[in-house]
PDB file of N, CA and C in Angstrom:
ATOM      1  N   UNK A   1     -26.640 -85.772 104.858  1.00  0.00           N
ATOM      2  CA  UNK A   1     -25.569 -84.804 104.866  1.00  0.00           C
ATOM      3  C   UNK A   1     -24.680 -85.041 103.640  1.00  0.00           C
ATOM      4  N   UNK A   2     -24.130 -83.885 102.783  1.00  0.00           N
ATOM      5  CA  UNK A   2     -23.573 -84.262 102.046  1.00  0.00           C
ATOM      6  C   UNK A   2     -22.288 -84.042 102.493  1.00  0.00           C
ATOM      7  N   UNK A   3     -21.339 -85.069 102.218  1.00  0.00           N
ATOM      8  CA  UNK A   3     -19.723 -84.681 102.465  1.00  0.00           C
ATOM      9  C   UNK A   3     -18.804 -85.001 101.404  1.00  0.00           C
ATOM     10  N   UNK A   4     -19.310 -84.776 100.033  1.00  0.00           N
ATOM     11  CA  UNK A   4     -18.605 -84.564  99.016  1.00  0.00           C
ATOM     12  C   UNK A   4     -18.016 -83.710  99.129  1.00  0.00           C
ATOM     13  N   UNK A   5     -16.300 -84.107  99.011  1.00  0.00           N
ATOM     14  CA  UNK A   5     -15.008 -82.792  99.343  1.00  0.00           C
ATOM     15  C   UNK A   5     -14.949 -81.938 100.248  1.00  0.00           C
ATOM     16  N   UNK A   6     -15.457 -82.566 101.761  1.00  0.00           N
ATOM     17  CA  UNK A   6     -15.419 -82.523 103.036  1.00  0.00           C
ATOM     18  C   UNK A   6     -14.168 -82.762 103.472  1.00  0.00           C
ATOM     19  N   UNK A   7     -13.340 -82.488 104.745  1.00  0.00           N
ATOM     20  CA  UNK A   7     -12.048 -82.898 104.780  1.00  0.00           C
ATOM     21  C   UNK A   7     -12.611 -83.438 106.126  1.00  0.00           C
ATOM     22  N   UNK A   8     -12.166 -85.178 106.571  1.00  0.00           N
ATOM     23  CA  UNK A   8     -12.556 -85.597 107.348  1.00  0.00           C
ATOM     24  C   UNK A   8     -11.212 -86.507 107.815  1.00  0.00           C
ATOM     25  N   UNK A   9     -11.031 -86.044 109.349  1.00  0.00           N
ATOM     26  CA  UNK A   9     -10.161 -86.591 110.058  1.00  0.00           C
ATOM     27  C   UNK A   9     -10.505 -87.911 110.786  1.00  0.00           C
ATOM     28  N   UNK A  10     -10.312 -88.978 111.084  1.00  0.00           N
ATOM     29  CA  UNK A  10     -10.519 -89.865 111.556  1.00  0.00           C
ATOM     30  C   UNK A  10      -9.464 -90.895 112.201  1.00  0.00           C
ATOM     31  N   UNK A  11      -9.932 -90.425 113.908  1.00  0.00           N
ATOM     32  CA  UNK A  11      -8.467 -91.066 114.611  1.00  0.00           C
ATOM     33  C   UNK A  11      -8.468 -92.188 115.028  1.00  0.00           C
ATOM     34  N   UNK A  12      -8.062 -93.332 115.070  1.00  0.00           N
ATOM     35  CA  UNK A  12      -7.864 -94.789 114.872  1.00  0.00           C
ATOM     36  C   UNK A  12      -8.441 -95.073 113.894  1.00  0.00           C
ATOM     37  N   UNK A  13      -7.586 -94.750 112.599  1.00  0.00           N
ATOM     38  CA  UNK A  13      -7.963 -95.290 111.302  1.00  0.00           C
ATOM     39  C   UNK A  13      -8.025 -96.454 111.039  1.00  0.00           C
ATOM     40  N   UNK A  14      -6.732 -97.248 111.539  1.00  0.00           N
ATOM     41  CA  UNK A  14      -5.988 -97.997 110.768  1.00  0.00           C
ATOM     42  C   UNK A  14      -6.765 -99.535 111.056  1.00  0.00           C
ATOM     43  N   UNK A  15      -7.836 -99.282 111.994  1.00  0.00           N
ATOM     44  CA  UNK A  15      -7.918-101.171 111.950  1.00  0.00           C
ATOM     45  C   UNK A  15      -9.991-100.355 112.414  1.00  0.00           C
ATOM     46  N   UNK A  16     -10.488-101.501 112.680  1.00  0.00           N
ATOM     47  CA  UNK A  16     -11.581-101.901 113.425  1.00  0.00           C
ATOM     48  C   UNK A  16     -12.562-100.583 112.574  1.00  0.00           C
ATOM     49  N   UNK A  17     -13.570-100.074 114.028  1.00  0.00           N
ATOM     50  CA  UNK A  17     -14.686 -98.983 113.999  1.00  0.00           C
ATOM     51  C   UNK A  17     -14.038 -97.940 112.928  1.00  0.00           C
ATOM     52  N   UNK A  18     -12.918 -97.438 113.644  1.00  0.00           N
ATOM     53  CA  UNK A  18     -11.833 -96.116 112.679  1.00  0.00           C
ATOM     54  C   UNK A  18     -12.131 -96.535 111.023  1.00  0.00           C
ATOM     55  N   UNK A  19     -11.480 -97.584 111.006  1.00  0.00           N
ATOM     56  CA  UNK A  19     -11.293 -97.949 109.182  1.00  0.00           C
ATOM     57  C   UNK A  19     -12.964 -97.839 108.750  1.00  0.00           C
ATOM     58  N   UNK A  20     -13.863 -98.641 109.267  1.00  0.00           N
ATOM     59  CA  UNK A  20     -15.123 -98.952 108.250  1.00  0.00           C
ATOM     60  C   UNK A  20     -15.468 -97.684 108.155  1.00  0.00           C
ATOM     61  N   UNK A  21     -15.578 -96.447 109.065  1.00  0.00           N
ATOM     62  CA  UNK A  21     -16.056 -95.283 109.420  1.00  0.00           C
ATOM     63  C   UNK A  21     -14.883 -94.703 108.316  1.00  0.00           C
ATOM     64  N   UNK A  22     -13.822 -94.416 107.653  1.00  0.00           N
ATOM     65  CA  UNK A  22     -12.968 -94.019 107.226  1.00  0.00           C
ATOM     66  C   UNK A  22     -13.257 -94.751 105.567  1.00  0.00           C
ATOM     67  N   UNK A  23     -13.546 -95.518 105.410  1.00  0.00           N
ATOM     68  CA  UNK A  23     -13.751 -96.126 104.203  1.00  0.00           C
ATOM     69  C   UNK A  23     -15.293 -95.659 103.877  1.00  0.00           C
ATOM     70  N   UNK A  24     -16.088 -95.695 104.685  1.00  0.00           N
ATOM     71  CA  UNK A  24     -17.748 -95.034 104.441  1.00  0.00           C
ATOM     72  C   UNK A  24     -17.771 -93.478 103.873  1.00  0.00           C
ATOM     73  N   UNK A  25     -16.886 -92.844 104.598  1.00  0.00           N
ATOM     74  CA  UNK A  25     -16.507 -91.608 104.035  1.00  0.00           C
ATOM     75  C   UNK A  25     -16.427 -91.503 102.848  1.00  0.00           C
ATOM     76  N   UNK A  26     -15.140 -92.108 102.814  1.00  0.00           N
ATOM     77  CA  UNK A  26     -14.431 -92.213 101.464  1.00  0.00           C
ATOM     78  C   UNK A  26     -15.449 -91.957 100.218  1.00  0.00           C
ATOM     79  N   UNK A  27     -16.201 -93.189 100.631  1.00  0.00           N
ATOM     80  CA  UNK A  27     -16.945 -94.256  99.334  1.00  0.00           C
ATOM     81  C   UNK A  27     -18.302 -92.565  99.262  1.00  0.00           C
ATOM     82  N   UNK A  28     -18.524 -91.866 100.286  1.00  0.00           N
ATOM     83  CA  UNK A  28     -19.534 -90.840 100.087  1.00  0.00           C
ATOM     84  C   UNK A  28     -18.947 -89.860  99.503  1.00  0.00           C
ATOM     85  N   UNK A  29     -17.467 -89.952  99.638  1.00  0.00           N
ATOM     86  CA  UNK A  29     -17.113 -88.451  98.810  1.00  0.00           C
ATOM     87  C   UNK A  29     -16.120 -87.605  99.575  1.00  0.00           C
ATOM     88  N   UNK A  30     -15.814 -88.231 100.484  1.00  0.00           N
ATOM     89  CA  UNK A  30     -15.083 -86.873 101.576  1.00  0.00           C
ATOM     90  C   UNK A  30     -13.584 -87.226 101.050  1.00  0.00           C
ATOM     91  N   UNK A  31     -13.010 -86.100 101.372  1.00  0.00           N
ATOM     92  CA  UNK A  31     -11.308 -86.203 101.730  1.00  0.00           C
ATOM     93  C   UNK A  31     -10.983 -86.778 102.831  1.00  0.00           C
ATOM     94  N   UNK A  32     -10.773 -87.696 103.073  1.00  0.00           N
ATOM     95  CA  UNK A  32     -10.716 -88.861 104.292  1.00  0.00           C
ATOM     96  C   UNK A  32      -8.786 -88.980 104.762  1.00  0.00           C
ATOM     97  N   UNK A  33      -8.466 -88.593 106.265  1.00  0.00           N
ATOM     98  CA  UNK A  33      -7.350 -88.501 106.906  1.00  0.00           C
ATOM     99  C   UNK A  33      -7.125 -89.156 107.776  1.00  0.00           C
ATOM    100  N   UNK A  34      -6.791 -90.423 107.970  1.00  0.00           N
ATOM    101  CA  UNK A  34      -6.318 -91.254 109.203  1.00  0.00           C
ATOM    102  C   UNK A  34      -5.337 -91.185 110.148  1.00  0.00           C
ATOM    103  N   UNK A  35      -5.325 -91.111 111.019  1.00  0.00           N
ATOM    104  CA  UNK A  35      -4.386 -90.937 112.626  1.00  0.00           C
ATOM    105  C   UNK A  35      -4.703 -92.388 112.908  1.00  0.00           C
ATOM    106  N   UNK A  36      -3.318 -92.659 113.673  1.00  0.00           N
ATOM    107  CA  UNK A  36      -3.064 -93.517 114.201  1.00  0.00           C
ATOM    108  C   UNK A  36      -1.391 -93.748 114.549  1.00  0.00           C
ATOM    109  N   UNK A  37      -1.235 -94.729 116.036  1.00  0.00           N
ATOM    110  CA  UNK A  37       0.054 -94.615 116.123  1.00  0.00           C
ATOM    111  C   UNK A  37       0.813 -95.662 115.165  1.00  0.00           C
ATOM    112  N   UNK A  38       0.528 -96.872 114.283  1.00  0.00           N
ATOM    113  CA  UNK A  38       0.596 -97.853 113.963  1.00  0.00           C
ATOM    114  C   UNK A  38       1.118 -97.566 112.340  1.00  0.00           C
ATOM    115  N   UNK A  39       1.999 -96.983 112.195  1.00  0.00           N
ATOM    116  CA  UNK A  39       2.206 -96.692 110.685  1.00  0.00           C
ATOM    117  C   UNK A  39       2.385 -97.897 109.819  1.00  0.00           C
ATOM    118  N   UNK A  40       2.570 -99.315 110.041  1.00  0.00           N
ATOM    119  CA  UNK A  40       1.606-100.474 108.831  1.00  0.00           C
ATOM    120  C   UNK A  40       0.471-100.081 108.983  1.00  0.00           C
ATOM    121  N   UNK A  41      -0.357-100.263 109.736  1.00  0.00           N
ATOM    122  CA  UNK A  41      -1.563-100.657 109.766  1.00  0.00           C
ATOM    123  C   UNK A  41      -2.142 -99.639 108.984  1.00  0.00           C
ATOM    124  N   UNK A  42      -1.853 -98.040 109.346  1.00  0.00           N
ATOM    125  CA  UNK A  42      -2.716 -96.809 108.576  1.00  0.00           C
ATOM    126  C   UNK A  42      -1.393 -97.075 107.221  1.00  0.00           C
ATOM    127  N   UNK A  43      -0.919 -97.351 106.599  1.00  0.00           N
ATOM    128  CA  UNK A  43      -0.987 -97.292 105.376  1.00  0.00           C
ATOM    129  C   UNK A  43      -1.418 -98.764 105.015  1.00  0.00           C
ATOM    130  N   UNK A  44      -1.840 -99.728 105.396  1.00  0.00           N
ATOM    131  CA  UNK A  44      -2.628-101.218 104.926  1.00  0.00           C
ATOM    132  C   UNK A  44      -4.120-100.573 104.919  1.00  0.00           C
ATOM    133  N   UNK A  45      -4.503-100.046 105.624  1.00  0.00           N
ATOM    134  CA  UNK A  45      -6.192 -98.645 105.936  1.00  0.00           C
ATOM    135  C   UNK A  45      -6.124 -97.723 104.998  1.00  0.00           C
ATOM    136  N   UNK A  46      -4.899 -97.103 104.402  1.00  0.00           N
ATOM    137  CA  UNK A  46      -4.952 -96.195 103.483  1.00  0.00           C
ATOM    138  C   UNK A  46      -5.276 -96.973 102.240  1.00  0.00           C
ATOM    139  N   UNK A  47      -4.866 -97.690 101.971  1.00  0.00           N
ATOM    140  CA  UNK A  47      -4.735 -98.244 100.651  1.00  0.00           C
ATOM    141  C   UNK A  47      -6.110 -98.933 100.218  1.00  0.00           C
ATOM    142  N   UNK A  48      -6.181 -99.624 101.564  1.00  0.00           N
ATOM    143  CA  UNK A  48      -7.828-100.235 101.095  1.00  0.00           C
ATOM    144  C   UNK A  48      -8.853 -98.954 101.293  1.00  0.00           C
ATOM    145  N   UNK A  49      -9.014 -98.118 101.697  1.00  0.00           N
ATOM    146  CA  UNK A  49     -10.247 -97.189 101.839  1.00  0.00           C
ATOM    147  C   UNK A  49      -9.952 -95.780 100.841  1.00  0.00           C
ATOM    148  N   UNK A  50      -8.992 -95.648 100.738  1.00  0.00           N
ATOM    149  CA  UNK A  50      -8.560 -94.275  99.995  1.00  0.00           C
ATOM    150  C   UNK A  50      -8.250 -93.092 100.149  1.00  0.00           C
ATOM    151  N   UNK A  51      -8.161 -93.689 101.909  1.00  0.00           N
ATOM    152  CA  UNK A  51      -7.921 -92.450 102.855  1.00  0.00           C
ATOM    153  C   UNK A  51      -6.576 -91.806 102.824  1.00  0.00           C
ATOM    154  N   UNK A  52      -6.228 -90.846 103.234  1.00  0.00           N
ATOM    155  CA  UNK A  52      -4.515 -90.403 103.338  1.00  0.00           C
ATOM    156  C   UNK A  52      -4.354 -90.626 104.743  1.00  0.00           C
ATOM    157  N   UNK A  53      -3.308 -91.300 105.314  1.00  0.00           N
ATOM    158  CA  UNK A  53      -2.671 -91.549 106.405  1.00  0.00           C
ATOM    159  C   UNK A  53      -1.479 -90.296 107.111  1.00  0.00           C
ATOM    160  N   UNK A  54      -1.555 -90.822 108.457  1.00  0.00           N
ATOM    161  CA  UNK A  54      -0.722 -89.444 109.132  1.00  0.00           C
ATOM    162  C   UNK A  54      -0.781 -90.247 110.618  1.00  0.00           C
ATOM    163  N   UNK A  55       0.431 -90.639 110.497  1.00  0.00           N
ATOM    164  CA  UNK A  55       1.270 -91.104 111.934  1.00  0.00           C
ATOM    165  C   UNK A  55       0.728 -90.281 113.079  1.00  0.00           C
ATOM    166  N   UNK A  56       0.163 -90.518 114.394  1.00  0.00           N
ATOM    167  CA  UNK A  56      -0.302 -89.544 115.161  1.00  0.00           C
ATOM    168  C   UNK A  56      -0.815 -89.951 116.511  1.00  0.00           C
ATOM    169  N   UNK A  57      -0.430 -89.750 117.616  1.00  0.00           N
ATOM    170  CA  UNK A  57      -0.824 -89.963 119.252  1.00  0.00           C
ATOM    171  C   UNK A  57      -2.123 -88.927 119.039  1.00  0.00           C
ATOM    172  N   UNK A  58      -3.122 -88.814 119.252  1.00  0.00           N
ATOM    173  CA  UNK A  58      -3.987 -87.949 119.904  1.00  0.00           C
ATOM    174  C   UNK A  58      -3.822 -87.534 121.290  1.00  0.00           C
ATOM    175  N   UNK A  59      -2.787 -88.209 122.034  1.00  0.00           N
ATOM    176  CA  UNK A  59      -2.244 -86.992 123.360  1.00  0.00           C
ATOM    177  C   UNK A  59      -1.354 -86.692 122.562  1.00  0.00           C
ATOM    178  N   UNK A  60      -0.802 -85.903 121.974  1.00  0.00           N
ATOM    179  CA  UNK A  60       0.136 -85.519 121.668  1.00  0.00           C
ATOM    180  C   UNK A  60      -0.153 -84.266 121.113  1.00  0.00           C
ATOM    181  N   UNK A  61       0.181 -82.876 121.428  1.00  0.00           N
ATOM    182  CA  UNK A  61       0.149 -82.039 121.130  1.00  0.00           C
ATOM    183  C   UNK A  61       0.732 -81.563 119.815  1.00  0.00           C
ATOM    184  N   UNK A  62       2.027 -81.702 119.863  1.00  0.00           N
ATOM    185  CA  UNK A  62       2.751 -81.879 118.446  1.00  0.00           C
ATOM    186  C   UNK A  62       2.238 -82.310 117.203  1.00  0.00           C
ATOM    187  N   UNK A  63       2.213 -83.600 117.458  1.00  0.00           N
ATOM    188  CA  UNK A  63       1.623 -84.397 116.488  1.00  0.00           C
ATOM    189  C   UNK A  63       0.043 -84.273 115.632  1.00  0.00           C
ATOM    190  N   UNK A  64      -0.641 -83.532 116.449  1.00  0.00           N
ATOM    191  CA  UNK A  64      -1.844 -82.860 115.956  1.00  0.00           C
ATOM    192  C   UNK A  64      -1.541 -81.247 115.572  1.00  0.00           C
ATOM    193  N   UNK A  65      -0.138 -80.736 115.535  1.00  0.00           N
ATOM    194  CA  UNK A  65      -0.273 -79.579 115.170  1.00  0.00           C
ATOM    195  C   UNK A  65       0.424 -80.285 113.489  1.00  0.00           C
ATOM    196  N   UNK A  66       1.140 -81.648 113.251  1.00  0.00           N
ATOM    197  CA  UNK A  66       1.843 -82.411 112.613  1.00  0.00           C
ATOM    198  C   UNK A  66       0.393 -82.592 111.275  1.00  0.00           C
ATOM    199  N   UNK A  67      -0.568 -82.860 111.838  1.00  0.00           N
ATOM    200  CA  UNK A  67      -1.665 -83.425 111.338  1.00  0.00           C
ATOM    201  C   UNK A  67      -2.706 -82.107 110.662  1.00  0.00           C
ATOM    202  N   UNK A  68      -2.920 -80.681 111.709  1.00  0.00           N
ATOM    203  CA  UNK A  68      -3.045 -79.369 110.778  1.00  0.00           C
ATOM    204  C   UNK A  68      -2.887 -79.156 109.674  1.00  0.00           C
ATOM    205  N   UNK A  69      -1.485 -79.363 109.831  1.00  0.00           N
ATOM    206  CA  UNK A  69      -0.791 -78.881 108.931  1.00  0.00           C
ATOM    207  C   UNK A  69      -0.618 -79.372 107.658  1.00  0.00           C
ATOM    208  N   UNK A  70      -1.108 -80.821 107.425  1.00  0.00           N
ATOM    209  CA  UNK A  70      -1.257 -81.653 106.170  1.00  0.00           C
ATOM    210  C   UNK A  70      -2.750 -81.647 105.938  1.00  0.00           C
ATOM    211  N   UNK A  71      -4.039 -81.760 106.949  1.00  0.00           N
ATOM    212  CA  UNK A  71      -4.952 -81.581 106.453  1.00  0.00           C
ATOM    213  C   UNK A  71      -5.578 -79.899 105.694  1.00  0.00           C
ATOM    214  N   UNK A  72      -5.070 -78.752 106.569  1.00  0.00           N
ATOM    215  CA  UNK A  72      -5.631 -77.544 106.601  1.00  0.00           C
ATOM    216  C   UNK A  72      -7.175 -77.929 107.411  1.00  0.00           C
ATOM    217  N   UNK A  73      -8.222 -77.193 107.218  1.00  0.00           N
ATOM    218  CA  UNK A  73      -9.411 -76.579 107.846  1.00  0.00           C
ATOM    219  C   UNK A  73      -9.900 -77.915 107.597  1.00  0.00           C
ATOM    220  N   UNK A  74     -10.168 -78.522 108.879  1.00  0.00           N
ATOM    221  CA  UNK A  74     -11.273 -79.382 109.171  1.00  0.00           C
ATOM    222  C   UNK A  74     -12.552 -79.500 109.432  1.00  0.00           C
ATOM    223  N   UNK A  75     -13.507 -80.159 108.302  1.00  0.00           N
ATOM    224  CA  UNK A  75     -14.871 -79.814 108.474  1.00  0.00           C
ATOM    225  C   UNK A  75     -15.414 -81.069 109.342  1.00  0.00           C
ATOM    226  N   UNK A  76     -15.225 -82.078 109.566  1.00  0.00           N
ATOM    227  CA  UNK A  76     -15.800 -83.064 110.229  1.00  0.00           C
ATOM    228  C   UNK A  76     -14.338 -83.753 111.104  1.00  0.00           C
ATOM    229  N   UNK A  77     -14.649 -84.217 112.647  1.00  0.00           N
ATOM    230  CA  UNK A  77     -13.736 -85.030 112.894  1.00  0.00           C
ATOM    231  C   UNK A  77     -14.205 -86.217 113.717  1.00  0.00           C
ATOM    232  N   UNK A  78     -13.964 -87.648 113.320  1.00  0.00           N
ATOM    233  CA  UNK A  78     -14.426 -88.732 114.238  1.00  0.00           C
ATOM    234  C   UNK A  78     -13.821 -88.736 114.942  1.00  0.00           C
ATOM    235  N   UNK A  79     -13.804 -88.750 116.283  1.00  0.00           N
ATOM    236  CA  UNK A  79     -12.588 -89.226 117.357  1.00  0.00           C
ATOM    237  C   UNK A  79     -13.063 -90.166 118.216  1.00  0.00           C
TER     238      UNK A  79
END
């Protein structure tokens, strides 16, 4: 699959499965977006993978309309 300039959301960025899966992206080419509630951790995840970070509950209704709105049209999402 190619996901060169893919926009890819990925929720528990910031540590473990989320990050390597978020950094693999990356390294293939995608526009890579991390969620998480932990704002060190997803910008310590941003920085090493190259992902863009975005503060975010996945129950949270808000907060994923918070997350829309900075990614636009999502073509892939890990959750």
């Amino acid at each position: 699959m190619n996901l060169k300039g893919k926009r890819v959301v990925v929720t528990g960025g910031g540590s473990g499965y989320g990050r390597g899966i978020a950094a693999e992206l990356a390294k293939a080419g995608a526009k890579v977006w991390i969620t998480g509630r932990d704002a060190r951790k997803l910008a310590a995840a941003a920085k090493a993978t190259g992902a863009k970070a975005v503060v975010a509950d996945v129950t949270s209704g808000a907060d994923w309309d918070r997350v829309l709105d900075e990614v636009g049209a999502i073509d892939v999402l890990v959750n």
